Short mmCIF file of C-alpha atoms and ligand atoms in Angstrom, two decimals:
data_model
loop_
_atom_site.label_atom_id
_atom_site.label_comp_id
_atom_site.label_asym_id
_atom_site.label_seq_id
_atom_site.Cartn_x
_atom_site.Cartn_y
_atom_site.Cartn_z
CA MET A 559 -17.49 -14.86 -26.32
CA SER A 560 -14.91 -14.57 -22.70
CA MET A 561 -14.68 -11.77 -20.79
CA LYS A 562 -11.61 -10.48 -20.30
CA PRO A 563 -11.03 -10.07 -16.08
CA VAL A 564 -9.96 -6.81 -15.46
CA PHE A 565 -9.10 -7.82 -12.08
CA GLU A 566 -8.06 -10.53 -10.29
CA ARG A 567 -6.95 -11.16 -7.00
CA THR A 568 -3.04 -11.55 -6.51
CA LYS A 569 -1.51 -14.84 -6.67
CA GLY A 570 0.78 -13.47 -3.76
CA LEU A 571 -2.06 -13.84 -1.21
CA THR A 572 -4.25 -17.21 -0.29
CA GLU A 573 -7.59 -17.74 -0.90
CA ALA A 574 -8.13 -17.09 3.30
CA ALA A 575 -10.72 -15.06 3.43
CA THR A 576 -9.11 -12.29 6.11
CA HIS A 577 -10.77 -11.42 9.72
CA TYR A 578 -9.93 -7.67 9.68
CA CYS A 579 -13.23 -5.40 10.86
CA PRO A 580 -14.87 -3.29 7.85
CA GLY A 581 -12.70 -0.85 7.08
CA CYS A 582 -9.56 -1.86 8.16
CA THR A 583 -6.57 -1.17 5.45
CA HIS A 584 -4.30 -4.06 6.82
CA GLY A 585 -5.66 -6.58 4.08
CA MET A 586 -5.04 -3.73 1.62
CA ILE A 587 -1.51 -3.43 2.34
CA HIS A 588 -1.42 -7.21 2.38
CA ARG A 589 -2.58 -6.92 -0.93
CA LEU A 590 -0.08 -4.64 -2.16
CA VAL A 591 2.59 -6.67 -0.54
CA GLY A 592 1.41 -9.66 -2.46
CA GLU A 593 1.03 -8.08 -5.72
CA VAL A 594 4.69 -6.78 -5.59
CA LEU A 595 5.76 -10.25 -4.64
CA ASP A 596 4.01 -11.70 -7.36
CA GLU A 597 5.35 -9.27 -9.88
CA MET A 598 8.69 -9.56 -8.57
CA ASN A 599 8.11 -13.37 -9.48
CA ILE A 600 9.99 -13.99 -6.05
CA LEU A 601 6.71 -15.65 -4.14
CA GLU A 602 8.97 -19.03 -3.83
CA ASP A 603 11.67 -17.52 -2.41
CA THR A 604 10.25 -15.15 -0.11
CA ILE A 605 9.86 -16.06 3.80
CA GLY A 606 7.71 -13.61 5.90
CA VAL A 607 7.45 -13.02 9.53
CA ALA A 608 4.30 -12.39 11.27
CA SER A 609 4.16 -10.61 14.19
CA VAL A 610 2.01 -9.97 17.21
CA GLY A 611 -1.54 -7.48 16.94
CA CYS A 612 -4.33 -8.12 14.52
CA SER A 613 -1.92 -9.00 11.72
CA VAL A 614 -0.84 -12.06 13.71
CA LEU A 615 -2.83 -14.17 11.42
CA ALA A 616 -0.84 -12.79 8.30
CA TYR A 617 0.83 -16.26 7.89
CA GLU A 618 -2.59 -17.49 6.72
CA TYR A 619 -2.65 -14.67 4.22
CA PHE A 620 0.67 -14.47 2.38
CA ASN A 621 1.26 -17.20 -0.60
CA VAL A 622 4.84 -17.75 0.77
CA ASP A 623 6.35 -19.46 3.64
CA MET A 624 5.59 -17.64 7.17
CA VAL A 625 6.71 -17.83 10.35
CA GLN A 626 5.22 -16.10 13.46
CA ALA A 627 7.68 -14.33 15.91
CA ALA A 628 6.85 -13.11 19.69
CA HIS A 629 5.91 -9.91 20.03
CA GLY A 630 8.06 -7.37 19.05
CA ARG A 631 10.61 -9.99 18.02
CA ALA A 632 9.71 -10.18 14.01
CA PRO A 633 13.23 -8.26 13.01
CA ALA A 634 15.49 -10.69 15.16
CA VAL A 635 13.91 -13.49 13.67
CA ALA A 636 14.34 -12.22 9.91
CA THR A 637 17.73 -11.61 10.48
CA GLY A 638 18.46 -15.20 11.59
CA ILE A 639 16.38 -16.42 8.70
CA LYS A 640 18.09 -14.32 6.17
CA ARG A 641 21.48 -14.84 7.73
CA VAL A 642 21.12 -18.60 7.24
CA GLU A 643 19.39 -17.93 3.85
CA PRO A 644 20.84 -15.32 2.41
CA THR A 645 19.01 -16.06 -1.30
CA LYS A 646 15.74 -15.68 0.14
CA PHE A 647 13.73 -12.35 0.58
CA VAL A 648 13.06 -11.79 3.99
CA PHE A 649 10.19 -9.23 5.25
CA THR A 650 8.31 -8.55 8.56
CA TYR A 651 4.93 -7.41 8.89
CA GLN A 652 4.41 -5.42 12.13
CA GLY A 653 2.26 -3.26 13.66
CA ASP A 654 2.99 0.20 15.72
CA GLY A 655 2.08 -1.49 18.88
CA ASP A 656 4.72 -4.49 18.10
CA LEU A 657 7.28 -2.59 16.19
CA ALA A 658 7.36 0.89 18.15
CA SER A 659 6.45 -0.05 21.91
CA ILE A 660 7.39 -3.73 22.87
CA GLY A 661 10.05 -4.50 19.92
CA ILE A 662 11.82 -1.00 19.72
CA ALA A 663 14.47 -2.80 20.55
CA GLU A 664 14.87 -4.95 17.80
CA ALA A 665 14.04 -2.74 15.22
CA ILE A 666 16.65 -0.25 15.90
CA HIS A 667 19.26 -2.69 15.99
CA ALA A 668 18.33 -4.55 13.10
CA ALA A 669 18.30 -1.56 11.18
CA ALA A 670 21.86 -0.07 12.79
CA ARG A 671 23.50 -3.30 11.51
CA GLY A 672 22.16 -2.97 7.97
CA GLU A 673 20.29 -6.48 7.91
CA ASN A 674 19.22 -6.59 4.28
CA ILE A 675 15.86 -7.27 5.28
CA THR A 676 12.42 -5.57 4.77
CA VAL A 677 10.22 -4.32 7.31
CA ILE A 678 6.59 -3.28 6.48
CA PHE A 679 5.19 -1.42 9.23
CA ALA A 680 1.83 -0.78 9.43
CA ASN A 681 1.05 2.40 11.54
CA ASN A 682 -2.44 2.66 12.89
CA CYS A 683 -1.84 4.59 16.10
CA ILE A 684 -3.20 2.19 18.48
CA TYR A 685 -2.98 -1.28 20.03
CA GLY A 686 -6.23 -2.43 17.80
CA MET A 687 -5.79 -6.61 19.13
CA THR A 688 -5.92 -6.19 22.56
CA GLY A 689 -8.75 -3.51 22.45
CA GLY A 690 -7.60 -0.20 21.52
CA GLN A 691 -5.21 0.95 24.13
CA MET A 692 -2.59 3.65 23.39
CA ALA A 693 0.59 3.20 21.40
CA PRO A 694 3.73 4.90 21.25
CA THR A 695 2.36 6.29 18.31
CA SER A 696 -0.69 7.57 19.35
CA LEU A 697 -1.58 11.26 18.46
CA ILE A 698 -1.86 14.26 21.18
CA GLY A 699 -5.26 14.31 22.51
CA GLN A 700 -6.19 10.75 20.75
CA LYS A 701 -8.95 9.16 22.90
CA THR A 702 -8.05 5.38 23.75
CA ALA A 703 -8.95 2.79 26.28
CA THR A 704 -5.88 4.02 28.22
CA THR A 705 -6.26 7.70 27.75
CA PRO A 706 -9.99 8.34 27.73
CA PHE A 707 -9.44 11.98 27.86
CA GLY A 708 -6.91 12.16 25.32
CA ARG A 709 -3.09 11.43 25.06
CA ASP A 710 -1.37 14.04 27.50
CA ALA A 711 2.11 14.90 25.97
CA LYS A 712 2.82 15.71 30.02
CA VAL A 713 1.64 12.27 31.49
CA GLN A 714 2.31 10.03 28.41
CA GLY A 715 4.65 11.47 26.39
CA SER A 716 4.93 12.54 22.76
CA PRO A 717 4.43 10.47 19.56
CA ILE A 718 7.31 8.39 18.43
CA ARG A 719 8.23 9.13 14.64
CA ILE A 720 9.39 6.21 13.51
CA SER A 721 10.82 6.54 10.13
CA GLU A 722 12.53 9.56 11.04
CA MET A 723 14.15 8.16 13.81
CA LEU A 724 15.29 4.85 12.32
CA ALA A 725 16.24 7.25 9.03
CA THR A 726 19.35 8.73 11.27
CA LEU A 727 20.65 5.65 11.55
CA GLU A 728 23.56 4.72 8.82
CA GLY A 729 22.94 1.31 8.68
CA ALA A 730 19.09 2.14 7.31
CA THR A 731 19.14 2.22 3.46
CA TYR A 732 15.65 2.83 2.49
CA ILE A 733 12.80 4.36 4.82
CA GLU A 734 9.81 5.73 3.22
CA ARG A 735 6.17 6.98 4.98
CA VAL A 736 3.32 6.39 2.77
CA SER A 737 -0.45 5.98 3.41
CA ALA A 738 -3.31 3.56 2.61
CA HIS A 739 -6.16 5.91 2.85
CA ASP A 740 -7.26 6.29 -0.98
CA VAL A 741 -6.45 4.51 -4.27
CA MET A 742 -3.51 7.49 -5.40
CA HIS A 743 -1.93 6.75 -2.26
CA LEU A 744 -2.19 3.14 -2.34
CA GLN A 745 -0.32 3.20 -5.47
CA LYS A 746 2.37 5.29 -4.12
CA ALA A 747 2.39 2.74 -0.92
CA LYS A 748 2.89 -0.15 -3.70
CA LYS A 749 5.66 1.61 -5.39
CA ALA A 750 7.79 2.05 -2.12
CA ILE A 751 6.77 -1.53 -1.03
CA ARG A 752 8.31 -2.64 -4.84
CA LYS A 753 11.72 -0.60 -4.11
CA ALA A 754 11.73 -1.90 -0.82
CA PHE A 755 12.38 -5.76 -2.06
CA GLU A 756 14.10 -3.93 -4.83
CA VAL A 757 17.27 -2.64 -2.42
CA GLN A 758 17.20 -6.19 -0.85
CA LYS A 759 17.61 -7.83 -4.08
CA THR A 760 20.68 -6.06 -4.74
CA GLY A 761 22.01 -6.79 -1.20
CA GLY A 762 21.21 -2.91 -0.39
CA GLY A 763 20.24 -3.44 3.28
CA PHE A 764 17.73 -2.26 5.98
CA SER A 765 14.72 -0.81 4.25
CA LEU A 766 11.43 0.14 6.21
CA ILE A 767 8.06 0.96 4.76
CA GLU A 768 5.69 2.49 7.11
CA VAL A 769 2.43 2.71 5.95
CA LEU A 770 -0.01 4.84 7.86
CA SER A 771 -3.36 2.74 8.29
CA THR A 772 -6.95 2.72 9.91
CA CYS A 773 -8.32 1.20 12.80
CA PRO A 774 -12.12 2.25 12.81
CA THR A 775 -12.83 -0.22 15.65
CA GLY A 776 -10.16 1.01 18.26
CA TRP A 777 -10.59 4.85 17.25
CA GLY A 778 -14.52 4.37 17.54
CA ILE A 779 -15.26 5.86 14.12
CA ASP A 780 -17.10 4.53 10.71
CA ALA A 781 -14.65 3.14 7.94
CA ASN A 782 -15.12 6.43 5.92
CA GLU A 783 -14.25 8.72 9.06
CA ALA A 784 -11.12 6.58 9.52
CA LEU A 785 -9.93 7.10 6.11
CA GLU A 786 -10.56 10.60 6.63
CA TRP A 787 -8.67 10.83 9.80
CA ILE A 788 -5.42 9.54 8.40
CA LYS A 789 -5.80 12.64 6.12
CA SER A 790 -6.96 15.02 8.75
CA ASP A 791 -4.96 14.11 11.89
CA MET A 792 -2.32 11.84 10.97
CA ILE A 793 -0.53 13.01 7.86
CA PRO A 794 0.24 16.35 9.61
CA VAL A 795 1.67 14.49 12.74
CA TYR A 796 3.35 11.66 9.97
CA PRO A 797 4.14 13.60 7.36
CA LEU A 798 4.24 11.31 4.08
CA GLY A 799 7.51 10.95 1.80
CA VAL A 800 11.09 9.19 1.59
CA PHE A 801 13.63 10.01 5.03
CA LYS A 802 16.67 8.51 3.91
CA ASP A 803 17.34 6.53 0.66
CA SER A 804 21.56 5.39 0.39
CA THR A 805 20.92 3.51 -2.72
CA LYS A 806 22.18 6.52 -4.82
CA GLU A 807 25.63 6.54 -2.67
CA MET A 808 25.58 2.52 -3.39
CA LYS A 809 26.18 2.94 -6.98
C1 TPP B 1255 4.96 -10.37 25.29
C2 TPP B 1255 3.42 -9.69 24.71
N1 TPP B 1255 3.21 -8.92 25.80
C3 TPP B 1255 1.85 -8.13 25.40
C4 TPP B 1255 0.96 -8.68 24.35
C5 TPP B 1255 -0.66 -8.33 24.19
N2 TPP B 1255 -0.51 -8.13 23.13
C6 TPP B 1255 -0.70 -8.29 21.78
S1 TPP B 1255 -1.02 -7.19 20.38
C7 TPP B 1255 -0.70 -6.36 21.53
C8 TPP B 1255 -0.42 -4.49 20.65
C9 TPP B 1255 -0.83 -5.01 19.36
O1 TPP B 1255 -0.79 -3.82 18.65
P1 TPP B 1255 -0.43 -3.17 16.94
O2 TPP B 1255 0.99 -3.77 16.86
O3 TPP B 1255 -0.74 -1.69 16.70
O4 TPP B 1255 -1.01 -4.15 16.09
P2 TPP B 1255 -2.75 -3.68 15.43
O5 TPP B 1255 -3.55 -5.06 16.45
O6 TPP B 1255 -2.76 -2.66 15.76
O7 TPP B 1255 -2.75 -4.12 14.41
C10 TPP B 1255 -0.16 -6.50 22.40
C11 TPP B 1255 0.14 -5.56 23.53
C12 TPP B 1255 1.31 -10.44 23.82
N3 TPP B 1255 0.55 -11.04 22.92
N4 TPP B 1255 2.32 -10.41 24.11
S1 SF4 B 1256 -9.03 -4.10 15.39
FE1 SF4 B 1256 -8.06 -2.13 14.49
S2 SF4 B 1256 -6.41 -2.94 13.42
FE2 SF4 B 1256 -7.60 -4.81 14.25
S3 SF4 B 1256 -8.82 -5.85 12.59
FE3 SF4 B 1256 -9.84 -3.97 13.59
S4 SF4 B 1256 -9.94 -2.14 12.70
FE4 SF4 B 1256 -7.85 -3.60 12.00
#
C-alpha cells in the first residue's frame, strides 16, 4: 500500500539546502514565493532578481531564472528585465538593508513609475549578512553591532516604515505588510504574495509585500525568542495590513 504524501517540497524551490541560520525565516518566505509561482504555474515564465544580503544566494534556491543585482539595485534591474520581457513575471527579493538603506532610491522610483514588478521585502530590522549592524528599520532601543547601547532617535533617527511610505505614491498599486512569525501569519503572507503576482499578471503595476522576518543571529536571541520578538516588538512599530490597493479602481 502506498502512502499518500501530506506535504511535499514545492517545485518552486530547487533541491539546494539553504545556508540560513537555524530560526531564520528567509527560507520560509522563499518557500511561500516558490509555492505561489508553482500554484500559478508560472515557474517557466518568471525571472527573479536576487539582492545583496543573507538572501544573496536566492538565485540558488528559487527554481526560476534568476539574476543577481548589485546592492540595492534590484528594482532597477527588475525594471530593465520587465521592460524588455513584458510577458515574464519579474520579482525582486530584498532585505531591509538592501531596500531601505542603500537601495531606497531604486525602490521609491520603481514604485513611483508604477513598474509592473513584484517586490518581496524581508524586513528583519538589521543587517544580517555583515554582522548585525543597524538598519534604517531597526527599532528605537534596539541593540545592534553599531548601536551597542540601543538605537537612539536623537542620534540615529527613527525607523523608516517602507510600506506606509511607498503607499503614498500614486504609482504603487498593491502594498501589504505581513509576518512570518507563525503558521497563521505565514498563510496570510502567502495570500498577499499571491495577490501581488496576480496584480502583475493583469498588468496592474507595482506591488510590494513586506514580510516581517527573524534574524536570531543578528538579534542575539534564540529561534523561539525571535518569533516572539516579532510579535512583541516589531508588529507594534510595523503594523500588519494592506496599505495600498488600487486594483479596485482599475476594474
Ligand atoms: C555597495 C555595497 N555596500 C555594502 C555592502 C555590504 N553589505 C552586504 S549585505 C549588507 C546589508 C544586508 O542587510 P539586509 O539587506 O537587511 O539583509 P539581511 O542580511 O539582513 O537578510 C551590506 C551593508 C555591499 N555588499 N555592497
Ligand atoms: S544572519 Fe540573520 S538574516 Fe542572515 S541567515 Fe542568519 S538569521 Fe538569517
